[in-house]
Coordinates of N, CA, C and O in Angstrom, one line a residue:
N165 N -38.9 25.5 -28.5 CA -39.3 26.8 -28.1 C -40.6 27.3 -28.9 O -41.4 28.0 -28.4
Q166 N -40.6 27.0 -30.2 CA -41.7 27.5 -31.0 C -43.0 26.9 -30.6 O -44.0 27.5 -30.5
K167 N -43.0 25.6 -30.3 CA -44.2 24.9 -29.8 C -44.7 25.5 -28.5 O -45.9 25.7 -28.3
A168 N -43.8 25.7 -27.6 CA -44.1 26.4 -26.3 C -44.7 27.7 -26.5 O -45.8 28.1 -25.9
K169 N -44.2 28.5 -27.4 CA -44.7 29.8 -27.7 C -46.1 29.8 -28.3 O -47.0 30.5 -27.9
E170 N -46.3 28.8 -29.2 CA -47.6 28.7 -29.8 C -48.7 28.3 -28.7 O -49.8 28.8 -28.7
L171 N -48.3 27.3 -27.8 CA -49.3 26.9 -26.8 C -49.5 28.1 -25.8 O -50.7 28.3 -25.4
L172 N -48.5 28.8 -25.4 CA -48.7 29.9 -24.5 C -49.6 31.0 -25.1 O -50.4 31.7 -24.4
K173 N -49.4 31.3 -26.4 CA -50.2 32.3 -27.1 C -51.7 32.0 -27.1 O -52.5 32.9 -27.0
K174 N -52.0 30.7 -27.1 CA -53.4 30.3 -27.0 C -54.1 30.6 -25.7 O -55.3 30.8 -25.6
I175 N -53.3 30.6 -24.6 CA -53.9 30.9 -23.3 C -53.4 32.2 -22.7 O -53.7 32.5 -21.6
L176 N -52.8 33.0 -23.6 CA -52.3 34.3 -23.1 C -53.5 35.2 -22.6 O -54.5 35.2 -23.2
F177 N -53.2 35.8 -21.5 CA -54.2 36.7 -20.8 C -55.5 36.0 -20.3 O -56.4 36.6 -20.0
S178 N -55.4 34.7 -20.2 CA -56.5 33.9 -19.7 C -56.5 34.1 -18.1 O -55.5 34.0 -17.5
K179 N -57.7 34.2 -17.6 CA -57.8 34.4 -16.1 C -57.4 33.1 -15.4 O -56.9 33.2 -14.3
E180 N -57.6 32.0 -16.0 CA -57.2 30.7 -15.4 C -55.7 30.5 -15.3 O -55.2 29.7 -14.5
T181 N -54.9 31.1 -16.3 CA -53.5 30.9 -16.3 C -52.8 32.2 -16.5 O -52.2 32.5 -17.5
P182 N -52.8 33.0 -15.5 CA -52.2 34.4 -15.6 C -50.7 34.3 -15.8 O -50.2 35.2 -16.5
E183 N -50.1 33.3 -15.4 CA -48.6 33.2 -15.5 C -48.2 32.9 -16.9 O -47.0 33.0 -17.2
A184 N -49.1 32.6 -17.8 CA -48.7 32.3 -19.2 C -48.1 33.5 -19.9 O -47.1 33.4 -20.6
S185 N -48.5 34.7 -19.5 CA -47.9 35.9 -20.0 C -46.4 36.0 -19.6 O -45.6 36.4 -20.4
L186 N -46.2 35.7 -18.4 CA -44.8 35.8 -17.9 C -43.9 34.7 -18.5 O -42.8 35.0 -18.9
L187 N -44.5 33.5 -18.7 CA -43.7 32.5 -19.3 C -43.4 32.8 -20.8 O -42.2 32.6 -21.2
L188 N -44.3 33.3 -21.5 CA -44.1 33.7 -22.9 C -43.1 34.8 -23.0 O -42.2 34.8 -23.8
A189 N -43.2 35.8 -22.2 CA -42.3 36.9 -22.2 C -40.9 36.4 -21.8 O -39.9 36.9 -22.4
E190 N -40.8 35.5 -20.9 CA -39.5 34.9 -20.6 C -38.8 34.2 -21.7 O -37.6 34.4 -22.0
I191 N -39.6 33.4 -22.5 CA -39.1 32.7 -23.6 C -38.6 33.7 -24.7 O -37.6 33.6 -25.3
L192 N -39.4 34.8 -24.9 CA -39.1 35.8 -25.9 C -37.8 36.5 -25.4 O -36.9 36.9 -26.3
R193 N -37.6 36.8 -24.1 CA -36.4 37.4 -23.7 C -35.2 36.6 -23.9 O -34.1 37.1 -24.3
E194 N -35.3 35.3 -23.8 CA -34.2 34.4 -24.0 C -33.8 34.4 -25.5 O -32.6 34.1 -25.8
E195 N -34.7 34.7 -26.4 CA -34.3 34.8 -27.8 C -33.4 36.0 -28.1 O -32.7 36.0 -29.1
N196 N -33.5 37.0 -27.2 CA -32.5 38.1 -27.2 C -32.3 38.8 -28.6 O -31.2 39.0 -29.0
N197 N -33.5 39.1 -29.2 CA -33.4 39.9 -30.4 C -34.4 41.0 -30.3 O -35.3 41.0 -29.5
E198 N -34.2 42.1 -31.0 CA -35.0 43.3 -30.8 C -36.5 43.1 -30.9 O -37.2 43.6 -30.1
N199 N -36.9 42.3 -31.9 CA -38.3 42.1 -32.1 C -38.9 41.2 -31.0 O -40.0 41.5 -30.5
S200 N -38.2 40.2 -30.5 CA -38.7 39.4 -29.4 C -38.7 40.2 -28.1 O -39.7 40.1 -27.4
L201 N -37.7 41.1 -27.9 CA -37.8 41.9 -26.7 C -38.9 42.9 -26.7 O -39.6 43.1 -25.7
R202 N -39.2 43.5 -27.9 CA -40.3 44.4 -28.0 C -41.6 43.7 -27.8 O -42.5 44.2 -27.1
E203 N -41.8 42.5 -28.3 CA -43.0 41.7 -28.1 C -43.1 41.3 -26.6 O -44.2 41.4 -26.1
A204 N -42.1 40.9 -26.0 CA -42.1 40.6 -24.6 C -42.5 41.8 -23.7 O -43.4 41.7 -22.8
I205 N -42.0 42.9 -24.0 CA -42.4 44.2 -23.3 C -43.8 44.5 -23.5 O -44.6 44.8 -22.5
R206 N -44.3 44.3 -24.7 CA -45.8 44.6 -25.0 C -46.6 43.6 -24.2 O -47.6 44.0 -23.5
I207 N -46.3 42.3 -24.1 CA -47.0 41.3 -23.4 C -47.1 41.7 -21.9 O -48.1 41.6 -21.2
I208 N -45.9 42.0 -21.3 CA -45.8 42.3 -19.9 C -46.6 43.6 -19.6 O -47.3 43.6 -18.5
K209 N -46.5 44.6 -20.4 CA -47.3 45.8 -20.1 C -48.8 45.5 -20.2 O -49.5 46.0 -19.3
E210 N -49.2 44.7 -21.1 CA -50.6 44.4 -21.2 C -51.0 43.6 -20.0 O -52.1 43.8 -19.4
F211 N -50.2 42.6 -19.6 CA -50.4 41.8 -18.4 C -50.6 42.8 -17.1 O -51.5 42.6 -16.4
L212 N -49.7 43.7 -17.0 CA -49.7 44.6 -15.8 C -51.0 45.4 -15.8 O -51.5 45.8 -14.7
K213 N -51.5 45.8 -17.0 CA -52.7 46.6 -17.1 C -53.9 45.8 -16.7 O -54.8 46.4 -16.1
N214 N -53.9 44.5 -16.9 CA -55.1 43.7 -16.7 C -55.1 42.7 -15.6 O -56.1 42.0 -15.4
N215 N -54.0 42.6 -14.9 CA -53.9 41.6 -13.8 C -53.7 42.3 -12.5 O -52.8 43.1 -12.4
S216 N -54.4 41.8 -11.4 CA -54.2 42.5 -10.1 C -53.6 41.6 -9.1 O -53.5 42.0 -7.9
Q217 N -53.2 40.4 -9.4 CA -52.5 39.5 -8.4 C -51.2 40.1 -8.0 O -50.3 40.2 -8.8
T218 N -51.0 40.5 -6.8 CA -49.9 41.3 -6.3 C -48.6 40.5 -6.6 O -47.6 41.1 -7.1
S219 N -48.5 39.2 -6.2 CA -47.2 38.5 -6.4 C -46.8 38.4 -7.9 O -45.7 38.6 -8.2
L220 N -47.8 38.2 -8.8 CA -47.5 38.2 -10.2 C -47.2 39.6 -10.7 O -46.3 39.7 -11.6
Q221 N -47.7 40.6 -10.1 CA -47.4 42.0 -10.6 C -45.9 42.2 -10.3 O -45.3 42.8 -11.1
E222 N -45.5 41.8 -9.1 CA -44.1 42.0 -8.7 C -43.2 41.3 -9.7 O -42.2 41.8 -10.2
D223 N -43.5 40.0 -10.0 CA -42.7 39.2 -10.9 C -42.7 39.9 -12.3 O -41.7 39.9 -13.0
A224 N -43.9 40.4 -12.7 CA -44.0 41.0 -14.0 C -43.2 42.3 -14.1 O -42.5 42.5 -15.1
N225 N -43.2 43.1 -13.1 CA -42.4 44.3 -13.0 C -40.9 44.0 -13.1 O -40.1 44.6 -13.7
R226 N -40.5 42.9 -12.3 CA -39.1 42.5 -12.4 C -38.7 42.0 -13.8 O -37.6 42.4 -14.2
L227 N -39.5 41.3 -14.4 CA -39.3 40.8 -15.7 C -39.2 42.0 -16.7 O -38.3 42.1 -17.6
L228 N -40.1 43.0 -16.5 CA -40.1 44.2 -17.3 C -38.7 45.0 -17.2 O -38.2 45.4 -18.1
I229 N -38.2 45.0 -15.9 CA -36.9 45.6 -15.7 C -35.9 44.9 -16.5 O -35.0 45.5 -17.2
E230 N -35.9 43.6 -16.4 CA -34.9 42.8 -17.1 C -35.0 43.0 -18.6 O -34.0 43.1 -19.3
L231 N -36.2 43.1 -19.1 CA -36.4 43.3 -20.6 C -35.9 44.7 -21.0 O -35.3 44.8 -22.1
Y232 N -36.1 45.7 -20.2 CA -35.6 47.0 -20.5 C -34.1 47.0 -20.5 O -33.5 47.7 -21.3
I233 N -33.5 46.3 -19.5 CA -32.1 46.2 -19.4 C -31.5 45.6 -20.7 O -30.6 46.0 -21.3
A234 N -32.2 44.4 -21.1 CA -31.7 43.7 -22.3 C -31.9 44.6 -23.5 O -31.1 44.5 -24.5
S235 N -32.8 45.5 -23.5 CA -33.1 46.4 -24.6 C -32.2 47.7 -24.5 O -32.3 48.6 -25.3
K236 N -31.4 47.7 -23.5 CA -30.5 48.9 -23.2 C -31.3 50.2 -22.9 O -30.8 51.3 -23.1
D237 N -32.5 50.0 -22.4 CA -33.4 51.2 -22.0 C -33.3 51.3 -20.5 O -34.3 51.0 -19.8
F238 N -32.1 51.7 -20.0 CA -31.9 51.7 -18.6 C -32.8 52.7 -17.9 O -33.1 52.5 -16.7
E239 N -33.2 53.8 -18.5 CA -34.0 54.8 -17.9 C -35.4 54.2 -17.5 O -35.9 54.5 -16.4
K240 N -36.0 53.5 -18.4 CA -37.3 52.9 -18.1 C -37.1 51.8 -17.0 O -38.0 51.7 -16.1
A241 N -36.0 51.1 -17.1 CA -35.8 50.1 -16.1 C -35.6 50.8 -14.7 O -36.2 50.3 -13.7
K242 N -34.9 51.9 -14.7 CA -34.7 52.6 -13.5 C -36.0 53.2 -12.9 O -36.3 53.2 -11.7
N243 N -36.9 53.7 -13.8 CA -38.2 54.2 -13.3 C -39.0 53.2 -12.7 O -39.6 53.4 -11.6
I244 N -39.1 52.0 -13.2 CA -39.9 50.9 -12.6 C -39.2 50.5 -11.3 O -39.9 50.3 -10.3
S245 N -37.9 50.4 -11.3 CA -37.2 50.0 -10.1 C -37.4 51.0 -9.0 O -37.7 50.7 -7.8
D246 N -37.3 52.3 -9.3 CA -37.5 53.3 -8.3 C -39.0 53.3 -7.7 O -39.1 53.5 -6.5
S247 N -39.9 53.0 -8.6 CA -41.3 52.9 -8.1 C -41.5 51.7 -7.2 O -42.2 51.9 -6.2
M248 N -40.9 50.6 -7.5 CA -41.0 49.4 -6.7 C -40.3 49.7 -5.3 O -40.8 49.3 -4.3
R249 N -39.1 50.3 -5.4 CA -38.4 50.6 -4.1 C -39.2 51.6 -3.3 O -39.1 51.5 -2.0
A250 N -39.9 52.5 -3.9 CA -40.7 53.5 -3.1 C -41.8 52.8 -2.3 O -42.1 53.1 -1.2
L251 N -42.4 51.8 -3.0 CA -43.4 51.0 -2.3 C -42.9 50.1 -1.2 O -43.5 49.8 -0.2
D252 N -41.7 49.5 -1.4 CA -41.1 48.6 -0.4 C -39.6 48.8 -0.4 O -38.8 48.0 -1.1
P253 N -39.1 49.8 0.3 CA -37.6 50.1 0.3 C -36.7 49.1 0.9 O -35.5 49.1 0.7
T254 N -37.3 48.1 1.7 CA -36.5 47.1 2.3 C -36.6 45.8 1.6 O -36.0 44.8 2.1
S255 N -37.2 45.7 0.5 CA -37.3 44.5 -0.3 C -36.0 44.1 -0.9 O -35.3 44.9 -1.6
I256 N -35.5 42.9 -0.6 CA -34.2 42.4 -1.0 C -34.2 42.5 -2.6 O -33.2 43.0 -3.2
L257 N -35.2 42.0 -3.2 CA -35.2 41.9 -4.7 C -35.3 43.3 -5.3 O -34.7 43.6 -6.4
N258 N -36.0 44.2 -4.6 CA -36.0 45.6 -5.2 C -34.6 46.2 -5.1 O -34.2 47.0 -6.0
L259 N -33.9 46.0 -4.0 CA -32.6 46.5 -3.9 C -31.6 45.9 -4.9 O -30.7 46.6 -5.4
V260 N -31.8 44.6 -5.2 CA -31.0 43.9 -6.2 C -31.2 44.5 -7.6 O -30.3 44.8 -8.3
D261 N -32.5 44.8 -7.9 CA -32.8 45.4 -9.2 C -32.2 46.7 -9.3 O -31.6 47.1 -10.3
A262 N -32.2 47.5 -8.2 CA -31.6 48.9 -8.2 C -30.1 48.8 -8.4 O -29.5 49.6 -9.1
A263 N -29.5 47.8 -7.7 CA -28.1 47.6 -7.9 C -27.7 47.2 -9.3 O -26.7 47.7 -9.8
R264 N -28.5 46.3 -9.9 CA -28.2 45.9 -11.3 C -28.2 47.1 -12.2 O -27.4 47.2 -13.1
I265 N -29.2 48.0 -12.0 CA -29.3 49.1 -12.9 C -28.1 50.1 -12.6 O -27.6 50.6 -13.6
S266 N -27.8 50.3 -11.4 CA -26.6 51.1 -11.1 C -25.4 50.6 -11.8 O -24.5 51.4 -12.3
K267 N -25.2 49.3 -11.8 CA -24.1 48.7 -12.4 C -24.0 49.0 -13.9 O -23.0 49.4 -14.5
F268 N -25.2 49.0 -14.6 CA -25.2 49.3 -16.0 C -25.0 50.8 -16.3 O -24.6 51.2 -17.4
Y269 N -25.2 51.6 -15.3 CA -24.9 53.1 -15.4 C -23.5 53.4 -15.0 O -23.0 54.5 -15.0
G270 N -22.7 52.3 -14.7 CA -21.3 52.5 -14.4 C -21.1 52.9 -12.9 O -20.0 53.3 -12.6
K271 N -22.1 52.8 -12.1 CA -21.9 53.2 -10.7 C -21.7 52.0 -9.8 O -22.6 51.6 -9.0
K272 N -20.6 51.4 -9.9 CA -20.3 50.2 -9.2 C -20.3 50.3 -7.7 O -20.9 49.5 -7.0
E273 N -19.8 51.4 -7.1 CA -19.8 51.6 -5.7 C -21.2 51.7 -5.2 O -21.6 51.2 -4.1
N274 N -22.1 52.4 -5.9 CA -23.5 52.5 -5.5 C -24.2 51.2 -5.6 O -25.0 50.8 -4.7
A275 N -23.9 50.4 -6.6 CA -24.4 49.1 -6.7 C -24.0 48.2 -5.6 O -24.9 47.5 -5.0
I276 N -22.8 48.2 -5.2 CA -22.3 47.4 -4.1 C -23.0 47.9 -2.8 O -23.4 47.0 -1.9
S277 N -23.1 49.2 -2.6 CA -23.8 49.7 -1.4 C -25.2 49.2 -1.3 O -25.7 48.8 -0.2
L278 N -25.9 49.2 -2.4 CA -27.3 48.7 -2.5 C -27.4 47.2 -2.1 O -28.3 46.7 -1.4
L279 N -26.4 46.5 -2.6 CA -26.3 45.0 -2.3 C -26.0 44.8 -0.9 O -26.6 43.8 -0.3
K280 N -25.2 45.6 -0.3 CA -24.9 45.4 1.1 C -26.1 45.7 1.9 O -26.4 45.1 3.0
D281 N -26.9 46.7 1.5 CA -28.2 47.0 2.2 C -29.1 45.7 2.0 O -29.7 45.3 3.0
A282 N -29.2 45.2 0.8 CA -30.0 44.0 0.6 C -29.5 42.8 1.5 O -30.3 42.1 2.1
N283 N -28.2 42.7 1.6 CA -27.6 41.6 2.4 C -28.0 41.8 3.9 O -28.2 40.8 4.6
G284 N -28.1 43.0 4.3 CA -28.5 43.3 5.7 C -29.9 42.9 6.0 O -30.2 42.7 7.2
Y285 N -30.8 42.7 5.0 CA -32.1 42.3 5.2 C -32.3 40.8 5.1 O -33.4 40.2 5.4
I286 N -31.2 40.1 4.7 CA -31.3 38.6 4.6 C -31.4 38.0 6.1 O -30.7 38.4 7.0
N287 N -32.3 37.1 6.2 CA -32.5 36.4 7.5 C -32.9 35.0 7.2 O -32.9 34.5 6.1
D288 N -33.2 34.3 8.3 CA -33.5 32.8 8.2 C -34.8 32.6 7.3 O -35.0 31.4 6.8
Y289 N -35.6 33.6 7.1 CA -36.8 33.4 6.3 C -36.7 33.9 4.8 O -37.6 33.8 4.1
S290 N -35.5 34.3 4.5 CA -35.2 34.8 3.1 C -35.3 33.6 2.2 O -34.8 32.5 2.5
S291 N -35.9 33.8 1.0 CA -36.0 32.7 0.1 C -34.8 32.4 -0.7 O -33.8 33.3 -0.8
F292 N -34.7 31.3 -1.3 CA -33.6 30.9 -2.2 C -33.4 31.9 -3.3 O -32.3 32.3 -3.6
K293 N -34.6 32.4 -3.8 CA -34.6 33.3 -4.9 C -33.9 34.6 -4.5 O -33.1 35.2 -5.2
Q294 N -34.2 35.1 -3.3 CA -33.6 36.3 -2.8 C -32.1 36.1 -2.6 O -31.3 37.0 -2.9
L295 N -31.7 35.0 -1.9 CA -30.3 34.8 -1.7 C -29.5 34.7 -3.0 O -28.4 35.2 -3.1
L296 N -30.0 33.9 -3.9 CA -29.4 33.7 -5.2 C -29.2 35.1 -5.9 O -28.1 35.4 -6.5
A297 N -30.2 35.9 -5.9 CA -30.2 37.2 -6.6 C -29.0 38.1 -6.0 O -28.3 38.7 -6.8
V298 N -29.0 38.1 -4.7 CA -27.9 38.9 -4.0 C -26.5 38.4 -4.3 O -25.6 39.1 -4.7
A299 N -26.4 37.1 -4.2 CA -25.1 36.4 -4.4 C -24.6 36.6 -5.9 O -23.5 37.0 -6.1
N300 N -25.5 36.4 -6.8 CA -25.2 36.6 -8.2 C -24.8 38.0 -8.6 O -23.9 38.2 -9.4
E301 N -25.5 38.9 -8.0 CA -25.1 40.3 -8.3 C -23.8 40.7 -7.7 O -23.0 41.4 -8.3
F302 N -23.5 40.3 -6.4 CA -22.2 40.5 -5.8 C -21.1 39.9 -6.8 O -20.1 40.5 -7.0
Y303 N -21.4 38.7 -7.2 CA -20.4 38.0 -8.1 C -20.2 38.8 -9.4 O -19.1 38.9 -9.8
S304 N -21.3 39.3 -10.0 CA -21.1 40.0 -11.2 C -20.3 41.3 -11.1 O -19.8 41.9 -12.0
L305 N -20.3 41.8 -9.8 CA -19.5 43.0 -9.5 C -18.1 42.7 -8.9 O -17.5 43.6 -8.4
D306 N -17.7 41.5 -9.0 CA -16.4 41.0 -8.6 C -16.2 41.2 -7.1 O -15.1 41.2 -6.6
D307 N -17.3 41.2 -6.3 CA -17.3 41.2 -4.9 C -17.4 39.8 -4.4 O -18.5 39.3 -4.0
F308 N -16.3 39.0 -4.6 CA -16.4 37.6 -4.4 C -16.5 37.2 -2.9 O -17.1 36.1 -2.6
E309 N -16.0 38.0 -2.0 CA -16.1 37.6 -0.6 C -17.6 37.6 -0.2 O -18.1 36.7 0.5
N310 N -18.3 38.7 -0.5 CA -19.7 38.7 -0.1 C -20.5 37.7 -0.9 O -21.5 37.1 -0.4
A311 N -20.2 37.4 -2.2 CA -20.8 36.4 -2.9 C -20.6 35.0 -2.3 O -21.6 34.3 -2.1
A312 N -19.4 34.7 -1.9 CA -19.1 33.4 -1.3 C -19.9 33.2 0.0 O -20.4 32.1 0.3
N313 N -20.0 34.3 0.8 CA -20.8 34.2 2.1 C -22.2 33.7 1.8 O -22.8 33.0 2.7
I314 N -22.8 34.2 0.7 CA -24.2 33.8 0.5 C -24.2 32.5 -0.3 O -25.1 31.6 0.1
Y315 N -23.4 32.2 -1.2 CA -23.3 30.9 -1.9 C -23.2 29.8 -0.9 O -23.7 28.7 -1.1
E316 N -22.4 30.0 0.2 CA -22.2 29.0 1.2 C -23.5 28.5 1.8 O -23.7 27.4 2.2
K317 N -24.5 29.5 1.9 CA -25.8 29.2 2.5 C -26.7 28.4 1.5 O -27.6 27.7 2.0
I318 N -26.5 28.5 0.2 CA -27.4 27.9 -0.7 C -26.8 26.8 -1.6 O -27.6 26.0 -2.2
A319 N -25.5 26.7 -1.6 CA -24.9 25.6 -2.5 C -24.9 24.3 -1.8 O -24.5 24.2 -0.6
N320 N -25.1 23.2 -2.5 CA -25.0 21.9 -1.9 C -23.5 21.5 -2.2 O -23.2 21.2 -3.4
K321 N -22.7 21.5 -1.2 CA -21.3 21.3 -1.4 C -20.9 19.9 -1.7 O -19.8 19.5 -2.0
D322 N -21.9 19.0 -1.6 CA -21.7 17.6 -1.9 C -21.9 17.2 -3.4 O -21.7 16.1 -3.8
S323 N -22.3 18.2 -4.2 CA -22.5 17.9 -5.6 C -21.9 19.0 -6.5 O -21.6 20.1 -6.0
D324 N -21.6 18.7 -7.7 CA -21.0 19.6 -8.6 C -22.2 20.3 -9.3 O -23.0 19.7 -10.0
S325 N -22.3 21.6 -9.1 CA -23.4 22.3 -9.7 C -22.9 23.8 -10.0 O -21.8 24.2 -9.6
F326 N -23.8 24.5 -10.7 CA -23.5 25.9 -11.0 C -23.1 26.6 -9.7 O -22.2 27.4 -9.7
L327 N -23.9 26.4 -8.6 CA -23.7 27.1 -7.4 C -22.4 26.8 -6.7 O -21.7 27.6 -6.2
T328 N -22.1 25.5 -6.7 CA -20.8 25.1 -6.1 C -19.6 25.6 -6.9 O -18.6 26.0 -6.3
R329 N -19.7 25.6 -8.2 CA -18.6 26.2 -9.0 C -18.5 27.7 -8.7 O -17.4 28.2 -8.6
R330 N -19.6 28.4 -8.6 CA -19.6 29.8 -8.2 C -18.9 30.0 -6.9 O -18.1 30.9 -6.7
L331 N -19.3 29.2 -5.9 CA -18.7 29.2 -4.6 C -17.2 29.0 -4.6 O -16.4 29.8 -4.1
V332 N -16.7 28.0 -5.3 CA -15.3 27.7 -5.4 C -14.6 28.9 -6.1 O -13.5 29.3 -5.7
I333 N -15.1 29.4 -7.2 CA -14.5 30.5 -7.9 C -14.4 31.7 -7.0 O -13.4 32.4 -7.0
S334 N -15.5 31.9 -6.2 CA -15.5 33.1 -5.3 C -14.4 33.0 -4.2 O -13.8 34.0 -3.8
Y335 N -14.1 31.7 -3.8 CA -13.1 31.5 -2.8 C -11.7 31.9 -3.3 O -10.9 32.4 -2.6
Y336 N -11.5 31.6 -4.6 CA -10.1 31.8 -5.1 C -9.9 33.0 -6.0 O -8.9 33.2 -6.6
R337 N -10.8 33.9 -5.9 CA -10.6 35.2 -6.7 C -10.3 36.3 -5.7 O -10.6 36.3 -4.6

């Protein structure tokens, strides 16, 4: 991890490798200590200020939400989530982010309602990332029936993997 951090710091904020900021912030988030989280938040805020690539902006905002949740700063996470939902209220990932924040506020029914809204927007063109996010959030809220319905779409039932285990657990809970 240390070597990766050193290499990423060398190319941080480079126009040729804008995703370096996201990768470094992700590594710091995984360290899960107060200083690392603070540094990751600083990096993402700087990235958002200086980068205009829309897809990376969305990923950076999502990562910032996760960082604020990890830091137990649910209000800042909620503010970013609300802003993203205002721009795209039908985005599956925006709804999942809002559900995750509702869960941390203790509003389980609201979280499930948001996930059901997200589930309603799933179609044949939905990405693996979107499907996994919805399924995992249903699972985390003990809504195993809805989780199983989505895991069935993305799990390779011929192999033993994290997803197949989640699917099996969802069937029997």
